[in-house]
Coordinates of C-alpha atoms in Angstrom, one line a residue:
M1 CA 77.3 95.3 114.8
S2 CA 78.6 97.7 112.1
S3 CA 82.4 97.7 111.6
S4 CA 82.4 101.5 111.8
I5 CA 80.5 104.1 113.8
S6 CA 79.2 107.6 113.0
L7 CA 80.4 110.1 115.6
T8 CA 80.1 113.8 116.2
L9 CA 83.3 115.8 116.7
N10 CA 83.1 118.9 118.9
P11 CA 86.8 119.7 119.1
L12 CA 88.3 121.6 122.0
P13 CA 91.1 124.0 121.0
G14 CA 94.6 123.1 121.9
F15 CA 97.2 125.3 120.1
C16 CA 97.7 126.8 116.6
V17 CA 100.5 126.4 114.1
K18 CA 101.1 129.0 111.3
S19 CA 102.5 127.9 108.0
S20 CA 102.2 128.9 104.4
A21 CA 101.6 127.4 101.0
L22 CA 104.8 126.6 99.1
Q23 CA 103.0 126.3 95.7
Q24 CA 99.7 127.4 94.2
A25 CA 97.0 124.8 94.7
V26 CA 93.3 124.3 94.4
A27 CA 91.0 122.8 97.1
P28 CA 87.3 122.0 97.0
R29 CA 85.0 124.4 98.7
T30 CA 82.2 123.1 101.0
A31 CA 79.8 124.6 103.4
T32 CA 82.3 124.5 106.2
S33 CA 84.9 126.2 104.0
L34 CA 83.0 129.5 103.9
L35 CA 83.2 132.5 106.2
A36 CA 79.9 133.4 107.8
S37 CA 79.9 136.6 105.7
A38 CA 80.6 134.8 102.4
P39 CA 77.7 134.7 99.8
S40 CA 76.1 131.3 99.5
D41 CA 76.5 131.2 95.7
T42 CA 80.2 130.6 96.2
L43 CA 79.5 127.1 97.4
G44 CA 80.8 124.6 94.8
A45 CA 83.5 127.0 93.5
P46 CA 87.0 125.6 94.3
I47 CA 89.3 127.6 96.6
T48 CA 92.4 128.8 94.7
I49 CA 95.3 128.9 97.1
P50 CA 98.1 131.2 96.0
K51 CA 101.7 130.6 96.8
G52 CA 102.6 132.1 100.1
L53 CA 99.1 132.2 101.5
K54 CA 99.1 131.8 105.3
V55 CA 97.7 128.5 106.5
F56 CA 96.7 128.1 110.2
V57 CA 96.6 124.5 111.5
N58 CA 94.5 124.1 114.7
I59 CA 95.6 121.2 116.9
A60 CA 92.4 120.3 118.8
W61 CA 91.2 117.5 121.0
D62 CA 88.1 115.2 121.0
T63 CA 87.5 111.9 122.8
N64 CA 85.7 110.6 119.7
V65 CA 89.0 110.4 117.9
P66 CA 90.6 107.0 118.7
P67 CA 93.7 107.1 120.9
P68 CA 97.0 105.7 119.8
P69 CA 97.4 102.0 120.4
P70 CA 99.6 100.8 123.3
G71 CA 103.3 101.0 122.6
S72 CA 106.6 100.7 124.5
E73 CA 108.5 103.9 125.2
D74 CA 111.3 102.6 123.0
T75 CA 108.9 102.2 120.1
I76 CA 107.4 105.7 120.7
Q77 CA 110.9 107.2 120.8
K78 CA 111.8 105.5 117.5
V79 CA 108.6 107.0 116.0
I80 CA 109.4 110.5 117.3
R81 CA 112.9 110.2 115.7
G82 CA 111.4 109.0 112.4
Q83 CA 113.1 105.6 112.6
D84 CA 110.1 103.3 112.8
Y85 CA 106.9 105.1 111.6
N86 CA 104.8 102.8 109.5
E87 CA 101.0 103.5 109.5
S88 CA 100.3 100.6 107.1
I89 CA 101.3 97.9 109.7
S90 CA 98.2 97.1 111.8
D91 CA 100.2 96.3 115.0
G92 CA 102.5 99.3 114.8
W93 CA 102.3 102.5 116.9
F94 CA 100.5 105.4 115.3
I95 CA 98.5 108.5 116.1
P96 CA 95.0 108.8 114.5
I97 CA 94.3 112.4 113.3
L98 CA 91.0 113.5 111.8
V99 CA 91.6 116.4 109.4
S100 CA 88.9 119.0 108.5
D101 CA 88.2 120.6 105.2
P102 CA 90.3 123.8 104.6
R103 CA 88.2 127.0 105.1
D104 CA 88.6 130.6 104.4
D105 CA 89.6 133.1 107.1
K106 CA 91.6 136.3 107.6
D107 CA 94.9 136.9 109.4
K108 CA 95.2 139.6 112.1
A109 CA 96.1 142.1 109.3
G110 CA 92.8 141.3 107.5
K111 CA 94.5 139.4 104.7
P112 CA 93.1 136.2 103.3
A113 CA 94.2 133.0 105.1
L114 CA 93.3 129.3 105.3
V115 CA 92.4 127.3 108.4
V116 CA 92.4 123.5 108.9
D117 CA 91.6 121.6 112.0
C118 CA 93.6 118.5 113.1
V119 CA 91.8 116.7 115.8
L120 CA 93.5 114.1 118.1
N121 CA 92.5 112.1 121.2
P122 CA 93.2 114.1 124.4
S123 CA 95.1 111.1 125.9
I124 CA 98.3 112.6 124.3
K125 CA 97.5 116.2 125.2
S126 CA 99.6 116.3 128.4
R127 CA 102.7 114.8 126.7
T128 CA 102.3 117.1 123.8
L129 CA 102.3 120.2 126.0
K130 CA 105.1 119.0 128.3
E131 CA 107.6 117.5 125.9
A132 CA 109.1 119.7 123.2
D133 CA 110.2 116.8 121.0
F134 CA 106.8 115.1 121.2
K135 CA 105.1 118.4 120.3
A136 CA 107.4 118.9 117.3
F137 CA 106.5 115.4 116.2
I138 CA 102.8 116.1 116.5
I139 CA 103.1 119.3 114.5
E140 CA 105.1 117.6 111.7
L141 CA 102.6 114.7 111.6
A142 CA 99.7 117.2 111.5
L143 CA 101.3 119.1 108.6
Q144 CA 101.8 115.8 106.7
R145 CA 98.2 114.8 107.3
V146 CA 97.0 118.2 106.0
E147 CA 99.2 117.7 102.9
S148 CA 97.8 114.2 102.4
H149 CA 94.2 115.3 102.9
T150 CA 94.5 118.3 100.5
S151 CA 96.5 119.4 97.5
L152 CA 98.6 121.7 99.7
E153 CA 102.4 121.7 100.1
L154 CA 103.2 123.4 103.4
S155 CA 106.3 125.3 104.5
R156 CA 108.2 123.9 107.5
Q157 CA 109.1 127.5 108.5
I158 CA 106.3 127.7 111.0
G159 CA 105.2 129.9 113.9
T160 CA 103.0 129.2 116.9
P161 CA 100.7 132.2 117.5
N162 CA 99.7 132.8 121.1
I163 CA 96.2 131.6 120.5
A164 CA 94.4 128.3 121.3
S165 CA 93.0 128.2 117.8
K166 CA 92.4 130.3 114.7
G167 CA 88.6 130.6 115.0
K168 CA 86.5 127.9 116.6
P169 CA 87.3 124.3 115.4
V170 CA 84.4 123.1 113.3
S171 CA 82.0 120.5 114.6
R172 CA 81.3 117.7 112.1
Q173 CA 80.2 114.1 111.6
V174 CA 82.8 111.4 110.9
I175 CA 82.8 107.6 110.4
V176 CA 85.5 105.8 112.4
P177 CA 86.4 102.1 112.3
R178 CA 85.4 100.5 115.6
I179 CA 88.6 98.5 115.7
L180 CA 90.7 101.6 116.3
F181 CA 89.2 102.1 119.7
P182 CA 90.8 100.1 122.6
P183 CA 89.2 97.0 124.1
G184 CA 86.6 98.0 126.7
H185 CA 85.8 101.3 125.0
P186 CA 82.1 101.6 124.2
H187 CA 82.9 102.2 120.5
H188 CA 85.3 99.2 120.2
T189 CA 84.5 95.9 118.5
S190 CA 86.3 92.7 119.6
D191 CA 85.6 90.9 116.3
A192 CA 89.0 90.5 114.7
K193 CA 87.4 90.3 111.2
T194 CA 85.4 93.5 111.7
T195 CA 87.3 96.4 110.1
L196 CA 86.6 99.6 108.4
I197 CA 85.4 97.8 105.3
Q198 CA 83.8 94.3 105.1
E199 CA 86.3 92.1 103.4
L200 CA 84.9 89.7 100.8
A201 CA 87.4 86.8 100.5
S202 CA 89.5 86.1 97.5
P203 CA 91.3 82.9 96.6
T204 CA 94.4 85.0 95.7
A205 CA 97.1 85.6 98.3
I206 CA 97.4 88.9 100.1
A207 CA 100.7 90.7 99.5
P208 CA 102.5 92.2 102.5
A209 CA 102.4 95.9 102.9
S210 CA 105.6 97.7 101.8
K211 CA 107.5 99.8 104.4
V212 CA 107.0 103.6 104.3
E213 CA 109.1 106.3 105.9
R214 CA 108.0 109.3 107.9
I215 CA 107.1 111.4 104.9
L216 CA 104.0 109.7 103.6
K217 CA 103.0 109.9 99.9
S218 CA 99.6 108.7 98.7
A219 CA 97.9 108.3 95.3
T220 CA 94.4 109.3 94.4
P221 CA 92.5 106.2 93.2
T222 CA 90.0 106.4 90.3
W223 CA 86.3 105.9 91.0
T224 CA 82.9 105.6 89.5
W225 CA 79.3 106.1 90.7
T226 CA 75.8 105.0 89.9
P227 CA 72.5 105.7 91.6
T228 CA 70.4 102.9 93.0
K229 CA 67.2 101.9 91.1
D230 CA 65.1 104.0 93.5
H231 CA 67.5 106.9 93.3
R232 CA 67.6 107.0 97.1
K233 CA 71.3 106.1 97.4
I234 CA 74.5 106.3 95.5
R235 CA 76.9 103.4 94.8
F236 CA 80.5 104.4 94.7
I237 CA 83.1 102.0 93.3
V238 CA 86.8 102.9 94.1
N239 CA 89.6 101.1 92.4
V240 CA 92.2 100.0 95.0
P241 CA 94.5 97.5 93.3
N242 CA 97.3 97.8 95.9
L243 CA 95.1 97.6 99.1
T244 CA 96.1 94.8 101.5
R245 CA 94.6 93.5 104.7
A246 CA 97.5 95.2 106.6
H247 CA 96.2 98.6 105.5
I248 CA 92.6 98.2 106.5
S249 CA 92.7 98.5 110.3
N250 CA 94.5 101.9 110.1
S251 CA 92.3 103.3 107.3
T252 CA 89.4 105.7 107.6
L253 CA 86.3 106.2 105.5
D254 CA 84.6 109.5 106.3
V255 CA 81.1 109.8 104.9
E256 CA 79.5 113.2 105.3
P257 CA 76.2 114.4 103.9
R258 CA 77.9 115.9 100.8
R259 CA 81.3 114.3 100.9
V260 CA 83.2 111.0 101.0
I261 CA 86.9 110.9 102.1
L262 CA 88.9 107.7 102.0
H263 CA 92.4 107.7 103.7
V264 CA 94.6 104.6 103.5
P265 CA 97.9 105.7 105.1
S266 CA 100.8 105.8 102.7
L267 CA 98.7 104.4 99.9
Y268 CA 95.5 106.2 98.9
D269 CA 93.7 109.5 99.5
L270 CA 90.4 110.1 97.9
D271 CA 88.1 113.1 98.4
I272 CA 84.7 113.1 96.6
N273 CA 82.9 116.4 97.0
L274 CA 79.3 116.3 95.8
D275 CA 79.2 120.1 95.7
V276 CA 82.1 120.7 93.4
V277 CA 81.1 120.7 89.7
P278 CA 83.6 120.1 86.9
D279 CA 83.5 121.8 83.5
T280 CA 81.6 118.9 81.9
E281 CA 78.5 117.0 83.0
P282 CA 78.8 113.2 82.4
T283 CA 75.9 111.1 83.5
T284 CA 78.2 108.5 85.1
A285 CA 81.4 109.8 86.6
T286 CA 84.9 108.5 86.6
Y287 CA 87.5 110.7 88.2
G288 CA 91.0 110.6 89.6
R289 CA 91.5 114.1 91.1
L290 CA 91.0 115.4 94.6
G291 CA 87.5 116.8 95.2
E292 CA 86.1 116.3 91.7
A293 CA 82.4 115.5 91.3
A294 CA 79.7 115.9 88.7
A295 CA 76.6 118.1 88.2
E296 CA 74.6 114.9 88.2
L297 CA 75.9 114.2 91.7
K298 CA 75.2 117.7 92.9
R299 CA 71.5 117.2 92.2
F300 CA 71.3 114.1 94.4
R301 CA 70.0 114.3 98.0
D302 CA 72.5 114.2 100.9
L303 CA 74.2 110.9 101.5
D304 CA 72.8 108.5 104.0
V305 CA 75.5 108.9 106.6
D306 CA 74.0 106.6 109.3
G307 CA 73.0 103.9 106.8
A308 CA 76.3 103.9 104.8
K309 CA 77.8 100.5 104.1
A310 CA 81.1 99.6 102.5
E311 CA 82.9 96.4 101.5
W312 CA 86.3 95.5 100.1
R313 CA 85.9 93.1 97.2
V314 CA 89.3 91.5 97.2
A315 CA 89.0 89.6 93.9
E316 CA 87.8 92.7 92.1
K317 CA 90.3 95.0 93.8
V318 CA 87.7 97.6 94.6
I319 CA 85.9 99.2 97.5
V320 CA 82.1 99.5 97.1
L321 CA 80.3 102.1 99.2
L322 CA 76.5 102.5 99.3
A323 CA 75.3 105.7 100.9

């Protein structure tokens, strides 16, 4: 059985949070980033996000997002107060959130705005809507995940518009580690060694994960790519020198037809967008920036989402993805 599973998200709207960009930023533009009225030739051009642009964050629900693991009320309260939130520890309490690409929209005055979906398991919906402190925690966590997933820095002076969502949350395919689902769930795997990434053993010791606080900061790892001999798939090699076994079970590798997104909580965030073309056109690419890709990559067929395979080569300190 594969260590991860490809699932379709069809998120149901929950509520909406309105924030704004504190600094100018640039984000990759994909097919889901475009308004229906936008010309198709804008695909591939990055989104320039000016300082002060309104950003709407949709909190949405989908059962295909793993629920939080079991945790005592004392542990949950510590997490809410920011005293004990450590996503990098595999047996800690955490809340999985799947973040969409940012997409263009308009505010009610017709001015440009940005929309991002944060999708959670509905098992926490009732508590989120009933308890103000828990809802505030979910909002803060969602804002942090959006910042981690994109290059945005979001204001904490927020509003909650009286709408379930800004536009309809976008349906999309994601790859989720089976181990994140609870025992008995049809998507769960009981094999303790089955994780997001197949681990190839190394004789060297695995260092313990360092403690992180509630505000999570991540680095963008460097990576390279080469086509397979038959040019039917692409081999991505991502340098992850600080990755440990403790990080793996809480990490996500999202392989979409034109995109690869790696999220290792508090450690790494990588967003490879095959439709974003840089100024130069190297034949083999090495990048360290969010959303960069190459003209060579853009000419390739869509990635093989269902047949994607990844492994963590411990001795080489890399993740190898074939898709």
